[in-house]
Coordinates of C-alpha atoms in Angstrom, one line a residue:
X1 CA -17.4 40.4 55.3
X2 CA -17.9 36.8 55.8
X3 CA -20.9 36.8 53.0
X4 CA -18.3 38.4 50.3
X5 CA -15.6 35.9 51.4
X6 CA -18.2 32.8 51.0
X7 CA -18.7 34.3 47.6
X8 CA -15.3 34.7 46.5
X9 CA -14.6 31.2 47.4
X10 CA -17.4 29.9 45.9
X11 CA -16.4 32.2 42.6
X12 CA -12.6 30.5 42.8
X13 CA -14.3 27.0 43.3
X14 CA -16.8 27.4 40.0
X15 CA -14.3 29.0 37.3
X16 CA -12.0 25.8 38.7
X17 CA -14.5 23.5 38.0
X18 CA -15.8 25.0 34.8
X19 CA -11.5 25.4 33.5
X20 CA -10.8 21.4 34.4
X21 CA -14.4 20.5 32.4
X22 CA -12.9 22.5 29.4
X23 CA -9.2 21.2 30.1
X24 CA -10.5 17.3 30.6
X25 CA -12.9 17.0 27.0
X26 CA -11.2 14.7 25.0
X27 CA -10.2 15.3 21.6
X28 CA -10.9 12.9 19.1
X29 CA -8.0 10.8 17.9
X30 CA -8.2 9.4 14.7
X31 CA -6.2 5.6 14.3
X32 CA -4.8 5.4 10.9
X33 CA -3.0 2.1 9.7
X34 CA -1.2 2.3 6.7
X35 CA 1.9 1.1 4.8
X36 CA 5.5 2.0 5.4
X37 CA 6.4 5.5 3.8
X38 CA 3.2 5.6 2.0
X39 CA 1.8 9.3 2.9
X40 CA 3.8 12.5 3.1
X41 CA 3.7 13.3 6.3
X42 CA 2.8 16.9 6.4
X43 CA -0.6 15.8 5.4
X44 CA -1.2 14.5 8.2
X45 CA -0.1 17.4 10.4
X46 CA -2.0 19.8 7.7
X47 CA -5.1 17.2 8.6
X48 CA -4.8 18.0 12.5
X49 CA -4.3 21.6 12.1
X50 CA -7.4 22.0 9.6
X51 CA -9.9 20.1 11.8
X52 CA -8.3 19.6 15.2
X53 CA -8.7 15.6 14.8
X54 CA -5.8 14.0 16.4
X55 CA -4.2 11.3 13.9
X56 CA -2.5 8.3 15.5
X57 CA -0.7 6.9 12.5
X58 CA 0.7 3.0 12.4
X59 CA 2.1 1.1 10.0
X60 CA 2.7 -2.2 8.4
X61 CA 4.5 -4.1 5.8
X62 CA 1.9 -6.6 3.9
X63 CA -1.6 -6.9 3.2
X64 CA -1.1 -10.0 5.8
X65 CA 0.2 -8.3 9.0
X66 CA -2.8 -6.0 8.4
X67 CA -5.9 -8.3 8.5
X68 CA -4.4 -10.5 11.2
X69 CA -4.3 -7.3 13.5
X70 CA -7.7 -6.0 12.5
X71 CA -9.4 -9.4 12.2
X72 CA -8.1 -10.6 16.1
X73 CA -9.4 -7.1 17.2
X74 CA -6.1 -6.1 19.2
X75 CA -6.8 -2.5 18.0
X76 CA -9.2 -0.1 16.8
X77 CA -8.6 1.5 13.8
X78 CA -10.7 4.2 11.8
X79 CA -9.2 3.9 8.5
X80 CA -7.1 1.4 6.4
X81 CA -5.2 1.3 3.5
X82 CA -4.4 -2.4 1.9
X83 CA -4.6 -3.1 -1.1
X84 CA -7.0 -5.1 -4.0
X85 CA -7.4 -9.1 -2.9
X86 CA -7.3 -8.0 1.1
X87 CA -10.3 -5.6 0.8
X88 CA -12.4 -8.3 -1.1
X89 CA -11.5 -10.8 1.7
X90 CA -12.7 -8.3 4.3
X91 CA -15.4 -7.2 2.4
X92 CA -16.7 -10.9 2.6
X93 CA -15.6 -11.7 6.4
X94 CA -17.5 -8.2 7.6
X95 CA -14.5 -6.4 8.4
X96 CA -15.2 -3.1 6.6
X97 CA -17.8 -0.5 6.9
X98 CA -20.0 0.9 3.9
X99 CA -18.9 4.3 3.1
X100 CA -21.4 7.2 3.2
X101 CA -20.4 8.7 -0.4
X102 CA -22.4 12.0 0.3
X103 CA -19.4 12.6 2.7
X104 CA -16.8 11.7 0.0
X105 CA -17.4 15.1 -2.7
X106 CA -13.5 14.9 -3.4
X107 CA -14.1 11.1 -4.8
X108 CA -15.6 13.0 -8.2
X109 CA -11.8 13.6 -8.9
X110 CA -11.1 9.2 -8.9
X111 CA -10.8 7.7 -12.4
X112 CA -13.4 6.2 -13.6
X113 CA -11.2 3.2 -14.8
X114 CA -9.9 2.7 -11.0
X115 CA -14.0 2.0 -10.1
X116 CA -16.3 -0.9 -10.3
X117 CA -13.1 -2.9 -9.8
X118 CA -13.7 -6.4 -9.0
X119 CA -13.1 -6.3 -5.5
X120 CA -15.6 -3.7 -4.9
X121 CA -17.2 -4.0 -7.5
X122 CA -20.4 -1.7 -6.2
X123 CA -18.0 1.1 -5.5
X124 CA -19.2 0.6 -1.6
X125 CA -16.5 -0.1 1.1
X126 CA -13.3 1.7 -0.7
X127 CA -11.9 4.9 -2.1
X128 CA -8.5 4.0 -4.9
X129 CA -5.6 5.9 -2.8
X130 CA -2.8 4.8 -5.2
X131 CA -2.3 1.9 -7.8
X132 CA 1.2 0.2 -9.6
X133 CA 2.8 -2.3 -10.4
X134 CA 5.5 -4.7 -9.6
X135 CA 8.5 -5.2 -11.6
X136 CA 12.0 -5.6 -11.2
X137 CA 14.5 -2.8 -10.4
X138 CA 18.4 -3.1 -11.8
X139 CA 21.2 -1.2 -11.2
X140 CA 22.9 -0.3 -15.0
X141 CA 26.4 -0.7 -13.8
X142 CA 26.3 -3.8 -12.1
X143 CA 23.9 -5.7 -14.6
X144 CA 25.1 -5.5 -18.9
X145 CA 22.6 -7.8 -20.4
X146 CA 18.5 -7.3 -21.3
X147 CA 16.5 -7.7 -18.4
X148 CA 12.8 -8.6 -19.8
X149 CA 12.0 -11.0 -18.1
X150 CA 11.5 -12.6 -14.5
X151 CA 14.1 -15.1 -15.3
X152 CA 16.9 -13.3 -14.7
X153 CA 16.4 -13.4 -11.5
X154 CA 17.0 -17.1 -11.2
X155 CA 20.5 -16.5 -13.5
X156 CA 23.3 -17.8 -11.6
X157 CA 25.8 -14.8 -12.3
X158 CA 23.6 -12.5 -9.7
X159 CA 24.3 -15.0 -6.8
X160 CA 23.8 -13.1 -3.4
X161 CA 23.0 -9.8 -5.5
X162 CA 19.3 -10.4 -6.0
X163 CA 16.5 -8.9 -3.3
X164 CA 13.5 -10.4 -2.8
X165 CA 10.3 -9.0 -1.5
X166 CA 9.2 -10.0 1.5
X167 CA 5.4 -10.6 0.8
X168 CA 3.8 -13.7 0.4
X169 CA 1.7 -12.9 -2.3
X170 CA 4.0 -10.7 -4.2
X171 CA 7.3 -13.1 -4.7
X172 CA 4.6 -16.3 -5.5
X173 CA 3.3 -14.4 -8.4
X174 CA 7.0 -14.3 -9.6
X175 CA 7.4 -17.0 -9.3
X176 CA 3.8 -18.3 -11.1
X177 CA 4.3 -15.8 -13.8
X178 CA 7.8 -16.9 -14.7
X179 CA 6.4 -20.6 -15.5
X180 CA 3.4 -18.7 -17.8
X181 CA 0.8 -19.5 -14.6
X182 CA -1.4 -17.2 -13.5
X183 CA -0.5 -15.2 -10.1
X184 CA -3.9 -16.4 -9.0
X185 CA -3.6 -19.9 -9.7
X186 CA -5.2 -22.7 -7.4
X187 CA -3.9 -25.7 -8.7
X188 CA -1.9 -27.5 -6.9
X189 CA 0.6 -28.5 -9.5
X190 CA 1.1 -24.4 -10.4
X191 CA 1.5 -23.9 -6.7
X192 CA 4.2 -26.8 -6.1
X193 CA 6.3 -25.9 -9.3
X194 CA 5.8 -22.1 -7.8
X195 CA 7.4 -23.2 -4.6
X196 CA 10.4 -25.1 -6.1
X197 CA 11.8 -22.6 -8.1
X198 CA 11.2 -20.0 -5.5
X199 CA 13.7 -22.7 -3.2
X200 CA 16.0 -23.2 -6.4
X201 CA 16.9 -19.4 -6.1
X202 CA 17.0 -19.2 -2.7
X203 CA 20.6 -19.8 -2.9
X204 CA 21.1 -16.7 -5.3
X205 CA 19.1 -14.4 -3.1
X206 CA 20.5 -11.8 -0.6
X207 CA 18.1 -11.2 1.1
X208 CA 13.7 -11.0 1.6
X209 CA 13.0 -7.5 2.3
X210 CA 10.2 -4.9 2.9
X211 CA 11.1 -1.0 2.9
X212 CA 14.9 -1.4 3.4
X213 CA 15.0 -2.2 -0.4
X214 CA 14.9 1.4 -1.2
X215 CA 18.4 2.0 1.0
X216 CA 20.2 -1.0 -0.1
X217 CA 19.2 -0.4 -3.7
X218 CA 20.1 3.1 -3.8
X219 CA 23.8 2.4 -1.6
X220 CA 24.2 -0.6 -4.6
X221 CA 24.1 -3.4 -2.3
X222 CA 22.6 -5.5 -4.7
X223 CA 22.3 -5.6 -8.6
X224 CA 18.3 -6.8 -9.0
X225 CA 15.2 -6.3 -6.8
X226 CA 11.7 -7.1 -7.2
X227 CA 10.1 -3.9 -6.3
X228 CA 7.1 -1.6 -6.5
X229 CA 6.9 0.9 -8.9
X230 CA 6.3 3.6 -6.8
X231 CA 9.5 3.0 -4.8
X232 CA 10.8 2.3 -8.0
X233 CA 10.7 5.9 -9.1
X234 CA 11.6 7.4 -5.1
X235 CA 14.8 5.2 -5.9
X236 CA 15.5 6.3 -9.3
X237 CA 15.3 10.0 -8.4
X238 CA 18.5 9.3 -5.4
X239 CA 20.2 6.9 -8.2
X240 CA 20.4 7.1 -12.1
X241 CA 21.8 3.9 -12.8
X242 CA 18.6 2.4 -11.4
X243 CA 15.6 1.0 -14.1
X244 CA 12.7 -0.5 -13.7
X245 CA 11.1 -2.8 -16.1
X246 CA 7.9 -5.1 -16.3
X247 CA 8.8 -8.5 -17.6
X248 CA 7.2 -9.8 -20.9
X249 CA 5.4 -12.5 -19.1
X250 CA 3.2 -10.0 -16.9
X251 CA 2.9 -8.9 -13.6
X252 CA 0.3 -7.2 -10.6
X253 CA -1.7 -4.7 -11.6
X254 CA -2.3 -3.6 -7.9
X255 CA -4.9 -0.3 -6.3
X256 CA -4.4 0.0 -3.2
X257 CA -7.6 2.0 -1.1
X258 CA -8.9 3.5 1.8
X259 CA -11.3 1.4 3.9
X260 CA -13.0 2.2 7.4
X261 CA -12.6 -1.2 9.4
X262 CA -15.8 -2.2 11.6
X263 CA -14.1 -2.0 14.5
X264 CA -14.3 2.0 13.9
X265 CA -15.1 4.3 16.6
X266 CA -15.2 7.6 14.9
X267 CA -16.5 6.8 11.4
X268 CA -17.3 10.6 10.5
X269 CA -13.9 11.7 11.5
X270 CA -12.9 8.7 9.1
X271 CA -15.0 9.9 6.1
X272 CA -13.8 13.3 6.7
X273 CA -10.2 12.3 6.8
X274 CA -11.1 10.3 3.3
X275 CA -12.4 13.5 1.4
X276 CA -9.7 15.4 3.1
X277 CA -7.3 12.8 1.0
X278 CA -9.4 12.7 -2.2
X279 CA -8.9 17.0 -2.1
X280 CA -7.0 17.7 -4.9
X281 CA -4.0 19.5 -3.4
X282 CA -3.7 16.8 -0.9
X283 CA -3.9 14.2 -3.4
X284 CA -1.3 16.0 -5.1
X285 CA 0.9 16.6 -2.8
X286 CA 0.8 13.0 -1.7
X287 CA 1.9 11.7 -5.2
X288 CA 4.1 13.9 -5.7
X289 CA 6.5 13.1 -2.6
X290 CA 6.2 9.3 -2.4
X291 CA 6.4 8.5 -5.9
X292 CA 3.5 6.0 -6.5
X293 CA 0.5 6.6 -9.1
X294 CA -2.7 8.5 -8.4
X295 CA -6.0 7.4 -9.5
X296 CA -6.9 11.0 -8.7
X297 CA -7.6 13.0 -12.7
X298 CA -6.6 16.3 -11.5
X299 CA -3.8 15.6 -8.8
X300 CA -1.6 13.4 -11.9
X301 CA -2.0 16.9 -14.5
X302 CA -0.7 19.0 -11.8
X303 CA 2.7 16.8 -11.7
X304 CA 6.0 17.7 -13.3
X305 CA 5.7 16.4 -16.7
X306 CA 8.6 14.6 -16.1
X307 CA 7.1 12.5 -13.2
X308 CA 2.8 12.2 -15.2
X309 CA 4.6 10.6 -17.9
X310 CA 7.3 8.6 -16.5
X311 CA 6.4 5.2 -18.0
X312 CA 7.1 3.5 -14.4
X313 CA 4.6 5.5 -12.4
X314 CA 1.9 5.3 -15.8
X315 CA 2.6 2.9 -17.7
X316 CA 1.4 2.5 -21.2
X317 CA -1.3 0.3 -21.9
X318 CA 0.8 -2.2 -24.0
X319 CA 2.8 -2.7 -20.5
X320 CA 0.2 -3.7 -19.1
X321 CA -1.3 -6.8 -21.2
X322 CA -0.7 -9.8 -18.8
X323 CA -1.0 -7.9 -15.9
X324 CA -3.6 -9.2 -13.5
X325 CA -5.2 -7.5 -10.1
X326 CA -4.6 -10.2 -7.3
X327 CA -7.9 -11.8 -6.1
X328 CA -8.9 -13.6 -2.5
X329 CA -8.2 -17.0 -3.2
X330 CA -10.6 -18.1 0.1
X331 CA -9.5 -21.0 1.6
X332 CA -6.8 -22.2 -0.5
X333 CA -5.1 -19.6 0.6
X334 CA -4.0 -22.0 3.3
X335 CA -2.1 -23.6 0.6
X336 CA -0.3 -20.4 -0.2
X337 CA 0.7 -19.9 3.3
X338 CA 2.1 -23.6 3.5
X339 CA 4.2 -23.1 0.8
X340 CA 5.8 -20.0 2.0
X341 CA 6.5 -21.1 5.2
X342 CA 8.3 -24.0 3.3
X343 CA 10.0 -21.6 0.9
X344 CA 11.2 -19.5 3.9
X345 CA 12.5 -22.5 5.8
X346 CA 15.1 -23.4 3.6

């Protein structure tokens, strides 16, 4: 009797231990940082259900806010998404981990054109997620003359109806290729003459935004934008009267990609979650809800016609003549970052 109890106890105590071992294992969460309502977000639950990898998913707003968070370490992501210059800068500062292609099959299905770019140009730290430009974005009704051009947004009729982006990098090259400069320039003369007709409009703008263009856009709080094209097309779809055009004098040719920071803790579940991404029905179904353009062949033939050939999504090759792909500018960056605090100051 007292044997069989001793037994049964001992039975109770084991199965308890052996339940809270398989209760306790921890399941492997995945840190994803990424920009603002730039993945459809059923991919990520399909990711999780597929191969029971938790996915933590933060965002940001600019390439900027990005490196300052990985680069001071305050958290540990597995995978990264920012775009062109930014992954050549943290290719050079040892930010980013090599990527094991043998565990990328699904990066076959990339464009050639969108490899070999020059800030990978060895095709080792980055997969091409999505890639457009930036132009500007007017509303039909509110606007009854050409717009070709970046000056427009410096014409005095559109007082307090213009929106700027909020990005550094993005409304300095407006500014540079309005004067005919290049949006990479490092002279200091280009830069100063950059920065004073960026404070001349100030007076004309609404506003500096990130995301919130798209609502204030679409609800016709303002007549001209300087947006992506991506967004541009999300916000065409929920209003008509809204166009988006590249000015004559050029623009950024940007490609944004997926890196794996080197501050990663699960790199395999990183490379996994990159294939999973490169798949072509995730690929496609990625496009296809936020609106931007895929370097991915077969995702871009499975889209509505409508959307494949929509000249602001793929532009033709004509459109894109002065474009240029942002480049780290090292340490004269510093200059860049004193001329937009000045810029925002006033």
């Amino acid at each position: 009797m007292k044997k069989s109890v001793i037994l049964s106890i001992l039975s109770v105590f084991l199965i308890t231990i052996f339940l809270g071992g398989c209760g306790s294992k921890d399941q492997t969460t995945l840190n994803v940082y990424n920009w603002g309502d730039y993945i459809d977000s059923s991919v990520i639950k399909q990711f999780e259900k597929e191969t029971g990898i938790k996915v933590n998913y933060d965002t940001f707003a600019t390439n900027e806010e990005m490196y300052v968070k990985i680069n001071k370490g305050n958290a540990s992501y597995d995978i990264a998404i920012p775009s062109d210059y930014m992954i050549e800068k943290m290719i050079k500062e040892g930010l980013v981990e090599k990527i094991d292609f043998n565990n990328i099959p699904n990066y076959q299905y990339i464009e050639d054109r969108f490899k070999n770019l020059e800030f990978d140009p060895t095709n080792e730290y980055s997969v091409p997620y999505m890639w457009g430009t930036l132009g500007i974005l007017y509303n039909k009704k509110m606007v009854d003359e050409p717009v070709d051009s970046w000056d427009i947004l410096w014409n005095p009729k559109y007082e307090k109806q213009i929106l700027m982006l909020d990005s550094q990098r993005d409304s300095l090259a407006v500014a540079l290729k309005k004067l005919n400069y290049s949006m990479n320039s490092t002279n200091d003369a280009e830069l100063e003459a950059a920065k004073n007709a960026l404070i001349e409009q100030r007076p004309l703008v609404l506003a500096y935004v990130g995301d919130e263009v798209k609502d204030k856009m679409i609800g016709e709080e303002a007549a001209l934008a300087v947006v992506w094209g991506g967004d541009a097309v999300t916000m065409h779809r929920e209003n008509p009267d809204l166009e988006y055009v590249i000015p004559k004098e050029g623009t950024n040719l940007f490609v944004d990609s997926i890196v794996i920071p080197s501050t990663a803790k699960h790199k395999a579940e990183a490379e996994k979650f990159i294939d999973f991404l490169c798949r072509t029905d995730i690929a496609f179904k990625n496009t296809d809800y936020i609106g931007y353009s895929t370097p991915h062949m077969e995702a871009r033939k499975q889209l509505d016609p409508e959307l494949a050939n929509n000249p602001i999504a793929y532009p033709e090759p004509e459109d894109l003549e002065n474009a240029e792909i942002f480049i780290d500018l090292g340490t004269y960056i510093e200059q860049y970052n004193r001329v937009w605090t000045e810029i925002k100051s006033h």
